[in-house]
Structures are given as C-alpha cells and as structure tokens.
Amino acid sequence: MVGEEYRRWEGDMEALYVYTAGVAGDRFFREIRDNERLMGTYCPECDVTYLPPRLYCETCFSELNEWEEIPNKGRVDAITVAYVDDKGERLARPKVLAMVRFLGANGGLIHVVDLPEEDVYRGMEVEVVYLPRGLRKGSFLDILHFKAI
Amino acid sequence: MVGIGYEGFPRETPHYSFKELTFEAALKAYEDAGVDPRKDVDSFVVCEEDYWAGWSISDEGAPDQLGGVLRPLHTVSGDGLNGVANAFMQIKTGYFDVVVVEAHSKASDILTYEGILTFAFDPLFYRLLNAHPHFLAGLEMDAFLEDHENTEEDCAEVVRKNRENARHHEAASFGGQTSVQEVMDSEVLFRPLKAAEISPLADGSIVLVLASAEKARELTDQPIWIRGIGWSSDSPWLETRSLAEARYARWAADQAYRMAGLERPRRRVHVAEVDDRFAYKELQHLEALGLAGGNRAGALLREGFYEMKGDLPANPSGGSLGVGNLLEASGLFRVMEIVRQLRGQAGEHQVEGATLGVAQSWRGIPTATGGVAVLEA
Ligand SMILES: [Zn+2]
C-alpha cells in the first residue's frame, strides 16, 4: 500500500446565514451609525454597564433596560501584533490589535490601533475613530480603528 | 476507568477515514477493558464538532465504528473530558454499568483550519476584523504576562520541556530537543506569541471505557478511580471574560477538588496533564488549578518543579506541543495519559510512584471552556 495515492476528494460545506443583531445589538450599532457614540446597558442590581451591551446581566441574570453613554476615549489593556493575515500569509504591514477598556464600562472593545507597533503600550489613552457618516452601515466595521489622543 | 485505547498520533492518516481511525482505537480499548461492545456496553458518548468533521449532524455517523448501533448514544459538542463527565454521571444514575467515551482528530482532512476558528467568533463583531483567529491567543498571552509573574522565556521553557518529554512518548509526532533560545528566535506571529509556541495539529482517536465501581472490580484488578470531575465556561464575551486568568479552569478545578476532597493540590498531586495548545496556556492552567502556589508557575518551572524528575511533572506525555493538537480529543488524551501513569503503564515517560493525578482540558481558541478530572489508582 505504501507509495500509493489514497483516495481523497476536496469538498466544502458552503452555507449562508443572516445574523440577527438582537434588541441590544440593534441599538448599539444604530447609535454608532447615527450618533457616533458607544452605548452600553446598565444593571442597577450590580451597578455595572456592559460594553458591548446585552439584554441581560451575566452576573445576576436581570433583564437590562437602562442605557448609558460610554465615553469615546479608553485605555489600552492588552496588545498583540499580527504579522500574518487571516490565512497565515505574511502581512506587508503588521496589524496592531488591542483590548481597550472604557471608564465606567464593564467590558471593552477589541479593534485595530492605527499606530506603529512600537508606539502602542499598555495604559495608553486612545480614541474611537468612526467611518465618515455617509459610509456607515450600522455594523461593527463602522468603527474604523483606535487612534492615539 | 477500566479501558483505554488510542490510534495515533501522526501528522496525517491518509489511509484511514475518521471512522476507521476510531474503530482501531475502540478495538484496543475493548481488549484492554475485556468488554464486547455489542454485549457489555450500556451507553456511548462521542465528542465531536461538525465543522471539524466537515459534515453536518456528524454525530449520526458515530455509532457503528464503536459497536454502538441500536444502543444509547449521545454526542457532546465539546472536548472529550466533558464526555467523561457525561459518562460519569450516567454511571452515577445506577442505570448504566459500562459507558464508552470517544473523541478524535482528523485535522489532516481540514484544509481551512483558521477559517473554522474564525467562524467561532461572534459574526457581528470580531469575525469581521479579518484577522487570523490566533490574535486572541496573542492578546491573552500579553494580558497573562503583564498580570502574572511569568516571562516570555518561561513560555519558551514550556516548549523546550514538552518537546523533550515527547521524545519519550511512543506516539508523539513533535518530540525533539529545542532550546529556549530557539523558541525565542522562532517567528513572532501574534506578538508576544511565537510560532514554536503553537502546538501543531495531529490525527488520532481515543476511546475510554468507564464502569461502575462494582463492575470495574469485576473487570480489572487495576481500576483507576475518578475521584472528582468538574467543568465550566467563562463568559463567551471576550470583553467580560478574563484574558489573564483561566477562570473556567479555576472553577472546574474547585468543583473537581471539592468532589474529591482534595485540599492543597500542589503538595498532593503526583502528575498533571494540562492543556498546552499554546505554551502560555500551560502556565496559566497550572496556576488556575492551584498547582503553582498562586501565580508562580514560571518560577516553579525554572526551579525544575514541573520536569519529569521534579516534584510535580506537568505534561510528561509531551502535551499538545510535543504530541500534537488533537482538537476535541485533546482533553481525552490527557485523561488517558493520567490513567497510564496511575497504572504504571506510561513506558519511557512513567512518573515513578504516581497514584494521584489531574487532567485538565480547554476547548481552544476562542473558547473559555474547560474541565478537570482528579484520578487515583
Ligand atoms: Zn446584574
């Protein structure tokens, strides 16, 4: 058997979906598109504001109906630099990604930081940059990146 | 635990279908346990995930290669250690005497591994970043090194140790001598994570046979006992889970240790097999399992505590870094390895005199799910 080619066929499992943003996600993306602002849901029981927002509290399981605006400025909490793309191919320009935490919010956002990797450090202040109004579609990618303040 | 069997763990298995791979492992496990699946096994638990199989509702394809046609069978869409927990609970009901657990990896059949991991991210958020899914491991490692008393060199040391241990495992595909410097010099892919710190994929199937205490004593004079088992998931939201700490593993360990009545595990456990799919994960998991005296896994590693000849050998098998990433079979591999150690059947990587061991699983990027089992001879 050794040296023979074993039978194997290439195939795929293509499937298409629509992904429902839900009550909390819908408002979150709408606020980004229309008002360039981050909104979170507030849990009075736990006194925390969730970013990204959700309809229920993961700590006490209350339904959340109160919304709070979250400042557009945050601080870098963790950093990675991807030197390869989504398929593992070397990137011409490395992608700096950071977890950014916002004052008053439980959670944060991960996104690209538009700076050379050596200029990004833990604790640095960054600001959310949105796509220009006419280009925004109410998606996560309406957030273009974080930039230094 | 009355029977173990595996088929593996090469980089690829072009001659076997995943069903045949499982059949070969099952034959060995049933021989080891002295059971006939068509007569003696009351229930089967299979751990798999459709996307790894490239086959939807793939669990429907599970019964025949295990001898489980027209028998109770259920699938756990998760790691094999969760399957052990399910089998354990079935036996505890008193309605099942012998339960079989199976998990496998046919990673060599997957042409777009990164794509499947990317599909595991929230489709409305981070799937859209168009980034390689291992970016999350880079972020976690960065958070872990910032918050805990460990260094990049400590992570490189994990690779050196596990690849060295794997030289003594009869079925490991990635054993070898690697220096810390070589790991540090390997390509940085997701800073601070380096290429040599990412476990390579391998193929294999693992089958374990569990039995009630009474039945186990009937089947073997060397049963291995599950003293405690636990599992948990941290928040699925990357923003509210802990990046620095493996809280899922801490919670699972608390449950397993409580059930086992195990206190001060670092002093009492003789051998541990923990998830090391990325090198930093081994240190993070040892700390979460209370096997590192707080956040001191790196320091203990440097002192030789986790070496083959140390006080608490960690991943004497070589782990995923040395043996290969076995996808959903990764946790089941670790349970099997602890059983071998406690039976004194681990061959060249035997830890002398081991009678109490811990196995721990993690479901891989981007999950925060894991399980822990405490096993005793
Ligand atoms: Zn709450």
Short mmCIF file of C-alpha atoms and ligand atoms in Angstrom, two decimals:
data_model
loop_
_atom_site.label_atom_id
_atom_site.label_comp_id
_atom_site.label_asym_id
_atom_site.label_seq_id
_atom_site.Cartn_x
_atom_site.Cartn_y
_atom_site.Cartn_z
CA MET A 1 0.00 0.00 0.00
CA VAL A 2 2.89 2.33 0.76
CA GLY A 3 3.60 4.77 -2.03
CA GLU A 4 0.11 4.53 -3.45
CA GLU A 5 -2.13 7.54 -3.58
CA TYR A 6 -5.09 7.13 -1.22
CA ARG A 7 -8.48 8.34 -2.38
CA ARG A 8 -9.33 11.79 -1.03
CA TRP A 9 -11.65 14.37 -2.50
CA GLU A 10 -11.81 18.08 -1.88
CA GLY A 11 -15.19 19.46 -0.89
CA ASP A 12 -16.78 22.25 1.05
CA MET A 13 -19.81 22.99 3.22
CA GLU A 14 -21.00 26.33 1.96
CA ALA A 15 -23.92 27.70 3.94
CA LEU A 16 -25.44 31.17 4.05
CA TYR A 17 -26.99 32.96 7.00
CA VAL A 18 -28.42 36.24 8.16
CA TYR A 19 -27.22 37.09 11.66
CA THR A 20 -29.79 38.88 13.82
CA ALA A 21 -28.23 41.62 15.94
CA GLY A 22 -30.99 41.42 18.55
CA VAL A 23 -32.54 44.13 20.70
CA ALA A 24 -29.31 45.22 22.38
CA GLY A 25 -27.10 44.81 19.32
CA ASP A 26 -29.52 46.69 17.10
CA ARG A 27 -29.43 49.79 19.30
CA PHE A 28 -25.65 49.54 19.78
CA PHE A 29 -24.95 49.54 16.04
CA ARG A 30 -27.65 52.14 15.32
CA GLU A 31 -26.11 54.53 17.86
CA ILE A 32 -22.71 54.10 16.25
CA ARG A 33 -24.13 54.74 12.79
CA ASP A 34 -26.37 57.69 13.68
CA ASN A 35 -24.69 59.33 16.66
CA GLU A 36 -21.04 58.22 16.68
CA ARG A 37 -21.36 57.10 20.24
CA LEU A 38 -20.92 53.89 22.24
CA MET A 39 -23.91 52.90 24.33
CA GLY A 40 -23.98 50.22 26.99
CA THR A 41 -26.74 48.64 29.06
CA TYR A 42 -26.79 49.27 32.79
CA CYS A 43 -27.55 46.73 35.52
CA PRO A 44 -28.86 48.55 38.62
CA GLU A 45 -28.61 45.33 40.63
CA CYS A 46 -24.86 45.02 40.03
CA ASP A 47 -24.14 48.67 39.25
CA VAL A 48 -22.25 47.83 36.06
CA THR A 49 -22.61 48.98 32.47
CA TYR A 50 -21.99 46.39 29.79
CA LEU A 51 -20.00 47.16 26.68
CA PRO A 52 -20.94 45.73 24.23
CA PRO A 53 -24.50 45.97 25.53
CA ARG A 54 -26.74 42.99 26.12
CA LEU A 55 -30.32 42.47 27.18
CA TYR A 56 -29.42 40.55 30.33
CA CYS A 57 -26.81 40.67 33.07
CA GLU A 58 -24.35 37.79 33.07
CA THR A 59 -23.75 38.24 36.81
CA CYS A 60 -27.28 38.46 38.28
CA PHE A 61 -29.39 37.43 35.26
CA SER A 62 -31.61 40.56 35.41
CA GLU A 63 -33.15 41.92 32.22
CA LEU A 64 -31.46 45.20 31.36
CA ASN A 65 -33.46 48.15 30.03
CA GLU A 66 -31.38 51.16 31.05
CA TRP A 67 -28.85 52.58 28.61
CA GLU A 68 -25.77 54.66 29.33
CA GLU A 69 -23.43 56.51 27.06
CA ILE A 70 -19.82 55.41 27.29
CA PRO A 71 -17.01 57.90 26.66
CA ASN A 72 -15.28 57.63 23.29
CA LYS A 73 -11.89 57.52 24.99
CA GLY A 74 -10.41 54.44 26.60
CA ARG A 75 -7.17 52.83 27.69
CA VAL A 76 -5.23 50.00 26.08
CA ASP A 77 -5.35 46.93 28.33
CA ALA A 78 -3.77 44.18 26.18
CA ILE A 79 -1.93 44.30 22.87
CA THR A 80 -0.99 41.88 20.14
CA VAL A 81 0.64 42.42 16.78
CA ALA A 82 -0.42 40.06 14.00
CA TYR A 83 2.34 39.56 11.43
CA VAL A 84 0.21 37.23 9.31
CA ASP A 85 -3.21 37.63 7.74
CA ASP A 86 -6.36 35.57 8.33
CA LYS A 87 -4.94 32.71 6.25
CA GLY A 88 -1.47 32.77 7.75
CA GLU A 89 0.24 34.70 4.93
CA ARG A 90 2.86 37.29 5.90
CA LEU A 91 1.39 40.81 6.11
CA ALA A 92 3.25 43.68 4.47
CA ARG A 93 2.14 45.90 7.35
CA PRO A 94 1.62 44.17 10.72
CA LYS A 95 -1.79 44.60 12.30
CA VAL A 96 -1.81 46.01 15.83
CA LEU A 97 -4.85 44.87 17.80
CA ALA A 98 -5.76 45.95 21.31
CA MET A 99 -8.34 45.33 24.00
CA VAL A 100 -9.43 48.79 25.06
CA ARG A 101 -11.26 49.39 28.35
CA PHE A 102 -13.52 52.40 28.92
CA LEU A 103 -14.09 54.26 32.17
CA GLY A 104 -17.40 53.28 33.71
CA ALA A 105 -17.89 50.25 31.45
CA ASN A 106 -17.63 46.56 32.25
CA GLY A 107 -16.17 45.03 29.11
CA GLY A 108 -14.41 46.86 26.33
CA LEU A 109 -13.73 46.59 22.62
CA ILE A 110 -11.06 44.88 20.55
CA HIS A 111 -10.00 46.67 17.40
CA VAL A 112 -7.08 47.75 15.28
CA VAL A 113 -4.86 50.54 16.64
CA ASP A 114 -3.72 52.86 13.88
CA LEU A 115 -0.16 53.30 15.10
CA PRO A 116 3.21 51.61 14.53
CA GLU A 117 3.55 48.69 16.94
CA GLU A 118 6.38 50.28 18.92
CA ASP A 119 4.17 53.26 19.78
CA VAL A 120 1.41 51.22 21.43
CA TYR A 121 1.74 50.44 25.13
CA ARG A 122 -0.45 49.24 27.95
CA GLY A 123 -2.29 52.07 29.68
CA MET A 124 -2.09 54.49 26.72
CA GLU A 125 -5.16 56.60 26.02
CA VAL A 126 -6.90 56.03 22.71
CA GLU A 127 -10.00 57.31 20.99
CA VAL A 128 -12.57 55.56 18.83
CA VAL A 129 -12.46 56.67 15.18
CA TYR A 130 -15.61 56.13 13.11
CA LEU A 131 -16.07 55.88 9.38
CA PRO A 132 -17.44 59.08 7.79
CA ARG A 133 -21.21 59.39 8.22
CA GLY A 134 -22.24 58.53 4.69
CA LEU A 135 -20.24 55.30 4.71
CA ARG A 136 -21.56 53.89 7.97
CA LYS A 137 -23.92 50.93 7.72
CA GLY A 138 -24.66 50.14 11.35
CA SER A 139 -22.03 47.42 11.59
CA PHE A 140 -19.04 46.78 13.84
CA LEU A 141 -16.86 47.96 10.97
CA ASP A 142 -18.36 51.45 11.28
CA ILE A 143 -15.63 51.66 13.90
CA LEU A 144 -12.55 52.20 11.78
CA HIS A 145 -9.87 51.86 14.48
CA PHE A 146 -8.48 53.37 17.66
CA LYS A 147 -6.11 56.31 17.43
CA ALA A 148 -3.80 57.91 19.97
CA ILE A 149 -5.08 61.03 21.72
CA MET B 1 -11.79 3.72 34.37
CA VAL B 2 -11.31 0.19 33.06
CA GLY B 3 -10.07 0.51 29.49
CA ILE B 4 -8.07 2.81 27.26
CA GLY B 5 -7.15 2.66 23.60
CA TYR B 6 -5.80 5.04 21.02
CA GLU B 7 -4.81 5.14 17.39
CA GLY B 8 -2.42 7.95 16.59
CA PHE B 9 -0.85 10.48 16.58
CA PRO B 10 0.81 11.20 13.21
CA ARG B 11 0.57 14.45 11.28
CA GLU B 12 -1.72 12.74 8.81
CA THR B 13 -3.55 9.47 8.30
CA PRO B 14 -4.41 9.38 4.58
CA HIS B 15 -5.20 5.64 4.63
CA TYR B 16 -7.86 5.78 7.38
CA SER B 17 -11.22 7.52 7.33
CA PHE B 18 -12.09 9.11 10.68
CA LYS B 19 -14.47 6.20 11.30
CA GLU B 20 -11.73 3.63 10.75
CA LEU B 21 -9.38 5.58 12.97
CA THR B 22 -11.98 5.32 15.73
CA PHE B 23 -12.58 1.64 15.04
CA GLU B 24 -8.87 0.89 15.56
CA ALA B 25 -8.81 2.82 18.85
CA ALA B 26 -12.04 1.11 20.00
CA LEU B 27 -10.65 -2.39 19.34
CA LYS B 28 -7.72 -1.63 21.63
CA ALA B 29 -9.85 -0.10 24.37
CA TYR B 30 -12.31 -3.02 24.39
CA GLU B 31 -9.48 -5.52 24.51
CA ASP B 32 -7.88 -3.58 27.36
CA ALA B 33 -11.16 -3.50 29.30
CA GLY B 34 -12.14 -7.05 28.39
CA VAL B 35 -15.56 -5.99 27.10
CA ASP B 36 -17.58 -6.73 23.98
CA PRO B 37 -19.31 -3.54 22.85
CA ARG B 38 -22.23 -5.49 21.40
CA LYS B 39 -22.90 -7.22 24.72
CA ASP B 40 -21.34 -5.35 27.61
CA VAL B 41 -21.51 -1.62 26.89
CA ASP B 42 -24.66 0.17 28.05
CA SER B 43 -24.11 3.61 26.54
CA PHE B 44 -21.74 5.58 24.28
CA VAL B 45 -20.64 9.22 24.43
CA VAL B 46 -18.97 10.77 21.38
CA CYS B 47 -17.33 14.21 21.47
CA GLU B 48 -17.12 15.95 18.15
CA GLU B 49 -17.91 19.09 16.26
CA ASP B 50 -19.46 19.25 12.79
CA TYR B 51 -17.04 21.78 11.38
CA TRP B 52 -14.02 19.68 12.33
CA ALA B 53 -15.67 16.77 10.53
CA GLY B 54 -16.76 18.83 7.51
CA TRP B 55 -20.03 17.00 7.85
CA SER B 56 -23.23 18.41 9.33
CA ILE B 57 -25.02 16.48 12.09
CA SER B 58 -21.88 14.34 12.01
CA ASP B 59 -22.77 12.53 15.25
CA GLU B 60 -25.22 10.44 13.24
CA GLY B 61 -22.11 8.83 11.78
CA ALA B 62 -20.77 7.81 15.20
CA PRO B 63 -22.41 4.53 16.30
CA ASP B 64 -21.05 1.79 14.01
CA GLN B 65 -17.31 2.31 14.41
CA LEU B 66 -17.77 1.99 18.18
CA GLY B 67 -20.07 -1.02 18.11
CA GLY B 68 -22.90 1.23 19.24
CA VAL B 69 -25.65 0.62 16.67
CA LEU B 70 -29.06 0.31 18.38
CA ARG B 71 -27.68 1.40 21.74
CA PRO B 72 -28.00 4.65 23.69
CA LEU B 73 -25.51 7.14 22.19
CA HIS B 74 -25.22 10.86 22.57
CA THR B 75 -22.83 13.47 21.35
CA VAL B 76 -21.14 16.20 23.30
CA SER B 77 -20.21 19.07 21.04
CA GLY B 78 -17.11 19.74 23.06
CA ASP B 79 -13.89 18.34 24.39
CA GLY B 80 -13.54 14.67 25.34
CA LEU B 81 -13.12 15.43 29.03
CA ASN B 82 -16.69 16.75 29.05
CA GLY B 83 -17.66 13.38 27.57
CA VAL B 84 -16.00 11.67 30.54
CA ALA B 85 -18.10 13.87 32.84
CA ASN B 86 -21.24 12.79 30.97
CA ALA B 87 -20.29 9.11 31.20
CA PHE B 88 -19.51 9.54 34.90
CA MET B 89 -22.98 11.00 35.52
CA GLN B 90 -24.70 8.24 33.54
CA ILE B 91 -22.97 5.62 35.67
CA LYS B 92 -23.90 7.52 38.84
CA THR B 93 -27.59 7.22 37.92
CA GLY B 94 -27.29 3.48 38.52
CA TYR B 95 -28.89 2.68 35.16
CA PHE B 96 -25.60 2.16 33.29
CA ASP B 97 -22.75 -0.12 34.31
CA VAL B 98 -20.36 0.36 31.38
CA VAL B 99 -20.11 3.57 29.33
CA VAL B 100 -17.70 4.30 26.47
CA VAL B 101 -16.31 7.76 25.61
CA GLU B 102 -14.72 8.60 22.26
CA ALA B 103 -13.14 11.70 20.67
CA HIS B 104 -10.91 12.09 17.65
CA SER B 105 -8.99 14.48 15.45
CA LYS B 106 -8.81 14.15 11.69
CA ALA B 107 -7.12 17.51 11.45
CA SER B 108 -5.25 16.49 8.31
CA ASP B 109 -8.58 16.45 6.46
CA ILE B 110 -9.16 20.13 7.28
CA LEU B 111 -7.89 22.48 4.59
CA THR B 112 -9.05 25.74 6.20
CA TYR B 113 -8.36 25.32 9.92
CA GLU B 114 -8.02 29.07 10.55
CA GLY B 115 -11.33 29.67 8.82
CA ILE B 116 -13.17 27.33 11.17
CA LEU B 117 -11.73 29.11 14.19
CA THR B 118 -12.69 32.46 12.69
CA PHE B 119 -16.26 31.18 12.34
CA ALA B 120 -16.24 30.61 16.11
CA PHE B 121 -16.03 34.36 16.76
CA ASP B 122 -19.17 36.49 17.10
CA PRO B 123 -20.27 37.05 13.49
CA LEU B 124 -21.37 40.63 14.21
CA PHE B 125 -18.17 41.60 15.99
CA TYR B 126 -14.72 40.05 15.78
CA ARG B 127 -15.33 37.73 12.85
CA LEU B 128 -15.42 40.97 10.87
CA LEU B 129 -11.89 42.02 11.90
CA ASN B 130 -10.44 39.94 9.07
CA ALA B 131 -7.66 38.80 11.39
CA HIS B 132 -6.13 35.38 11.98
CA PRO B 133 -8.03 33.80 14.92
CA HIS B 134 -4.84 33.27 16.91
CA PHE B 135 -4.74 37.03 17.52
CA LEU B 136 -6.82 36.24 20.60
CA ALA B 137 -4.07 33.96 21.93
CA GLY B 138 -1.63 36.85 21.40
CA LEU B 139 -3.89 39.17 23.42
CA GLU B 140 -4.36 36.59 26.17
CA MET B 141 -0.63 35.91 26.41
CA ASP B 142 0.07 39.64 26.63
CA ALA B 143 -2.50 40.07 29.42
CA PHE B 144 -1.20 36.96 31.21
CA LEU B 145 2.44 38.09 31.14
CA GLU B 146 1.50 41.58 32.33
CA ASP B 147 -0.58 40.39 35.27
CA HIS B 148 1.31 37.32 36.40
CA GLU B 149 4.90 36.76 37.45
CA ASN B 150 5.91 34.96 34.28
CA THR B 151 8.10 35.89 31.33
CA GLU B 152 8.29 35.14 27.63
CA GLU B 153 11.29 32.93 28.42
CA ASP B 154 9.12 30.89 30.80
CA CYS B 155 6.70 30.22 27.95
CA ALA B 156 9.63 29.19 25.74
CA GLU B 157 10.78 26.89 28.54
CA VAL B 158 7.40 25.11 28.39
CA VAL B 159 8.05 24.31 24.72
CA ARG B 160 11.53 23.00 25.49
CA LYS B 161 10.23 20.78 28.33
CA ASN B 162 7.24 19.37 26.47
CA ARG B 163 9.10 18.62 23.26
CA GLU B 164 11.80 16.95 25.34
CA ASN B 165 9.18 14.87 27.21
CA ALA B 166 7.58 13.90 23.90
CA ARG B 167 10.82 12.22 22.82
CA HIS B 168 9.88 9.52 25.32
CA HIS B 169 6.27 9.13 24.16
CA GLU B 170 5.88 6.28 21.69
CA ALA B 171 3.30 8.06 19.52
CA ALA B 172 4.36 11.71 19.67
CA SER B 173 4.94 13.49 16.36
CA PHE B 174 6.77 16.57 17.59
CA GLY B 175 9.28 15.39 20.17
CA GLY B 176 12.76 16.82 19.94
CA GLN B 177 15.46 18.87 21.54
CA THR B 178 14.70 22.56 21.35
CA SER B 179 16.49 25.27 23.28
CA VAL B 180 14.72 28.20 24.91
CA GLN B 181 16.73 30.43 22.60
CA GLU B 182 15.44 28.59 19.51
CA VAL B 183 11.87 29.13 20.68
CA MET B 184 12.56 32.80 21.42
CA ASP B 185 14.09 33.14 17.95
CA SER B 186 11.19 31.44 16.17
CA GLU B 187 8.96 33.64 14.07
CA VAL B 188 6.82 36.06 16.08
CA LEU B 189 3.31 35.58 14.67
CA PHE B 190 0.99 37.27 17.15
CA ARG B 191 3.30 39.22 19.43
CA PRO B 192 4.24 38.07 22.02
CA LEU B 193 3.19 34.62 20.74
CA LYS B 194 5.79 32.83 18.61
CA ALA B 195 5.48 30.09 16.01
CA ALA B 196 7.21 27.44 18.16
CA GLU B 197 4.73 28.09 21.00
CA ILE B 198 1.72 26.99 18.93
CA SER B 199 1.03 23.25 19.02
CA PRO B 200 0.92 21.67 15.55
CA LEU B 201 -2.11 19.62 14.50
CA ALA B 202 -2.10 15.82 14.60
CA ASP B 203 -4.54 12.98 13.87
CA GLY B 204 -5.81 10.32 16.23
CA SER B 205 -8.72 8.73 18.02
CA ILE B 206 -9.05 7.89 21.71
CA VAL B 207 -11.55 5.55 23.36
CA LEU B 208 -12.01 5.14 27.11
CA VAL B 209 -14.17 2.59 28.90
CA LEU B 210 -15.74 3.57 32.22
CA ALA B 211 -17.59 1.29 34.61
CA SER B 212 -19.43 1.41 37.92
CA ALA B 213 -17.28 0.55 40.95
CA GLU B 214 -18.75 -2.93 41.25
CA LYS B 215 -18.36 -3.68 37.55
CA ALA B 216 -14.86 -2.19 37.49
CA ARG B 217 -13.67 -4.55 40.23
CA GLU B 218 -15.14 -7.43 38.24
CA LEU B 219 -13.40 -6.38 35.01
CA THR B 220 -9.94 -5.47 36.26
CA ASP B 221 -7.72 -5.75 39.29
CA GLN B 222 -6.27 -2.33 38.46
CA PRO B 223 -9.16 0.13 38.10
CA ILE B 224 -8.37 3.85 38.08
CA TRP B 225 -10.94 5.87 40.01
CA ILE B 226 -12.47 9.20 39.07
CA ARG B 227 -12.43 10.97 42.45
CA GLY B 228 -13.67 14.30 41.18
CA ILE B 229 -14.72 15.95 37.93
CA GLY B 230 -15.81 19.46 37.03
CA TRP B 231 -16.27 21.74 34.06
CA SER B 232 -17.28 25.32 33.40
CA SER B 233 -17.40 28.14 30.87
CA ASP B 234 -16.36 31.74 31.43
CA SER B 235 -18.31 34.49 29.66
CA PRO B 236 -18.47 33.96 25.89
CA TRP B 237 -17.97 37.72 25.52
CA LEU B 238 -14.27 38.33 25.02
CA GLU B 239 -14.74 41.71 26.71
CA THR B 240 -16.08 40.45 30.04
CA ARG B 241 -14.14 37.20 30.44
CA SER B 242 -10.69 37.26 31.99
CA LEU B 243 -7.88 37.30 29.42
CA ALA B 244 -5.13 36.96 32.02
CA GLU B 245 -6.59 34.21 34.16
CA ALA B 246 -8.15 30.86 33.14
CA ARG B 247 -11.21 31.32 35.36
CA TYR B 248 -13.04 28.43 33.64
CA ALA B 249 -10.25 26.09 34.77
CA ARG B 250 -10.21 27.50 38.29
CA TRP B 251 -13.95 26.96 38.67
CA ALA B 252 -13.78 23.45 37.18
CA ALA B 253 -10.88 22.56 39.49
CA ASP B 254 -12.77 23.85 42.52
CA GLN B 255 -15.69 21.56 41.64
CA ALA B 256 -13.47 18.55 40.96
CA TYR B 257 -11.32 19.06 44.07
CA ARG B 258 -14.39 19.54 46.28
CA MET B 259 -15.85 16.28 44.99
CA ALA B 260 -12.52 14.53 45.56
CA GLY B 261 -11.99 16.11 48.96
CA LEU B 262 -8.63 17.26 47.66
CA GLU B 263 -7.00 20.15 49.50
CA ARG B 264 -3.56 21.67 48.89
CA PRO B 265 -3.36 20.00 45.47
CA ARG B 266 0.15 21.29 44.73
CA ARG B 267 1.53 19.16 47.55
CA ARG B 268 -0.62 16.09 46.97
CA VAL B 269 -0.90 15.62 43.20
CA HIS B 270 1.85 13.45 41.68
CA VAL B 271 1.35 14.17 38.00
CA ALA B 272 -0.65 16.62 35.86
CA GLU B 273 -1.61 16.71 32.19
CA VAL B 274 -2.91 20.18 31.33
CA ASP B 275 -3.84 21.98 28.15
CA ASP B 276 -0.79 23.47 26.44
CA ARG B 277 -2.22 24.18 22.95
CA PHE B 278 -0.24 27.45 23.29
CA ALA B 279 2.79 27.47 25.59
CA TYR B 280 1.48 30.25 27.88
CA LYS B 281 -1.67 28.18 28.41
CA GLU B 282 0.25 25.52 30.37
CA LEU B 283 1.44 28.11 32.90
CA GLN B 284 -1.96 29.82 33.01
CA HIS B 285 -3.69 26.49 33.58
CA LEU B 286 -1.24 25.27 36.25
CA GLU B 287 -1.94 28.48 38.15
CA ALA B 288 -5.73 28.15 37.76
CA LEU B 289 -5.52 24.54 39.01
CA GLY B 290 -3.80 25.62 42.21
CA LEU B 291 -0.67 23.74 41.17
CA ALA B 292 1.60 26.78 41.12
CA GLY B 293 1.42 28.41 44.56
CA GLY B 294 -0.57 31.36 43.23
CA ASN B 295 0.83 32.97 40.08
CA ARG B 296 4.27 31.38 40.30
CA ALA B 297 4.13 28.76 37.53
CA GLY B 298 7.07 30.32 35.67
CA ALA B 299 9.25 30.47 38.77
CA LEU B 300 8.46 26.85 39.67
CA LEU B 301 9.17 25.78 36.09
CA ARG B 302 12.59 27.47 36.29
CA GLU B 303 13.26 25.60 39.54
CA GLY B 304 12.55 22.27 37.81
CA PHE B 305 9.32 21.62 39.75
CA TYR B 306 7.39 20.50 36.61
CA GLU B 307 10.17 18.48 34.97
CA MET B 308 9.99 14.68 34.61
CA LYS B 309 12.18 14.35 37.72
CA GLY B 310 10.57 17.28 39.54
CA ASP B 311 8.05 17.27 42.39
CA LEU B 312 5.05 17.58 40.09
CA PRO B 313 5.76 16.58 36.47
CA ALA B 314 3.48 18.60 34.16
CA ASN B 315 2.71 17.07 30.77
CA PRO B 316 5.16 14.15 30.98
CA SER B 317 3.50 12.94 27.76
CA GLY B 318 4.79 15.99 25.93
CA GLY B 319 1.33 17.57 25.81
CA SER B 320 -0.07 19.15 22.69
CA LEU B 321 3.22 20.89 21.96
CA GLY B 322 5.03 17.55 21.79
CA VAL B 323 2.36 15.07 20.74
CA GLY B 324 0.18 17.38 18.63
CA ASN B 325 -3.08 19.28 18.88
CA LEU B 326 -5.83 16.63 18.78
CA LEU B 327 -8.78 19.05 18.60
CA GLU B 328 -11.72 17.65 20.64
CA ALA B 329 -9.64 14.61 21.63
CA SER B 330 -7.10 16.82 23.44
CA GLY B 331 -8.71 16.53 26.88
CA LEU B 332 -9.42 12.83 26.43
CA PHE B 333 -5.75 12.34 25.59
CA ARG B 334 -4.81 13.96 28.90
CA VAL B 335 -7.23 11.73 30.84
CA MET B 336 -5.84 8.67 29.07
CA GLU B 337 -2.28 9.71 29.88
CA ILE B 338 -3.10 10.09 33.59
CA VAL B 339 -4.70 6.62 33.56
CA ARG B 340 -1.50 5.21 32.03
CA GLN B 341 0.61 6.97 34.67
CA LEU B 342 -1.51 5.69 37.56
CA ARG B 343 -1.46 2.16 36.16
CA GLY B 344 2.32 2.36 35.86
CA GLN B 345 1.97 1.77 32.11
CA ALA B 346 3.38 5.03 30.74
CA GLY B 347 6.54 3.36 29.46
CA GLU B 348 9.51 5.64 28.97
CA HIS B 349 7.65 8.67 30.31
CA GLN B 350 6.44 6.97 33.50
CA VAL B 351 6.42 9.16 36.61
CA GLU B 352 7.65 6.89 39.39
CA GLY B 353 5.15 6.05 42.10
CA ALA B 354 2.31 8.23 40.78
CA THR B 355 -1.01 7.36 42.43
CA LEU B 356 -2.89 10.69 42.23
CA GLY B 357 -3.17 12.69 39.01
CA VAL B 358 -5.04 15.62 37.49
CA ALA B 359 -6.12 16.01 33.86
CA GLN B 360 -7.39 19.34 32.53
CA SER B 361 -8.93 20.37 29.23
CA TRP B 362 -9.58 23.59 27.35
CA ARG B 363 -11.61 23.80 24.18
CA GLY B 364 -9.14 26.03 22.37
CA ILE B 365 -9.34 29.48 20.79
CA PRO B 366 -11.71 31.36 21.03
CA THR B 367 -13.37 29.44 23.87
CA ALA B 368 -13.20 29.86 27.63
CA THR B 369 -14.43 26.38 28.46
CA GLY B 370 -12.55 23.68 30.29
CA GLY B 371 -12.79 20.64 32.50
CA VAL B 372 -10.79 18.98 35.26
CA ALA B 373 -10.66 15.35 36.42
CA VAL B 374 -8.97 14.03 39.54
CA LEU B 375 -7.91 10.41 39.12
CA GLU B 376 -6.49 7.96 41.63
CA ALA B 377 -5.05 4.47 41.45
ZN ZN C 1 -26.58 42.34 37.32
#
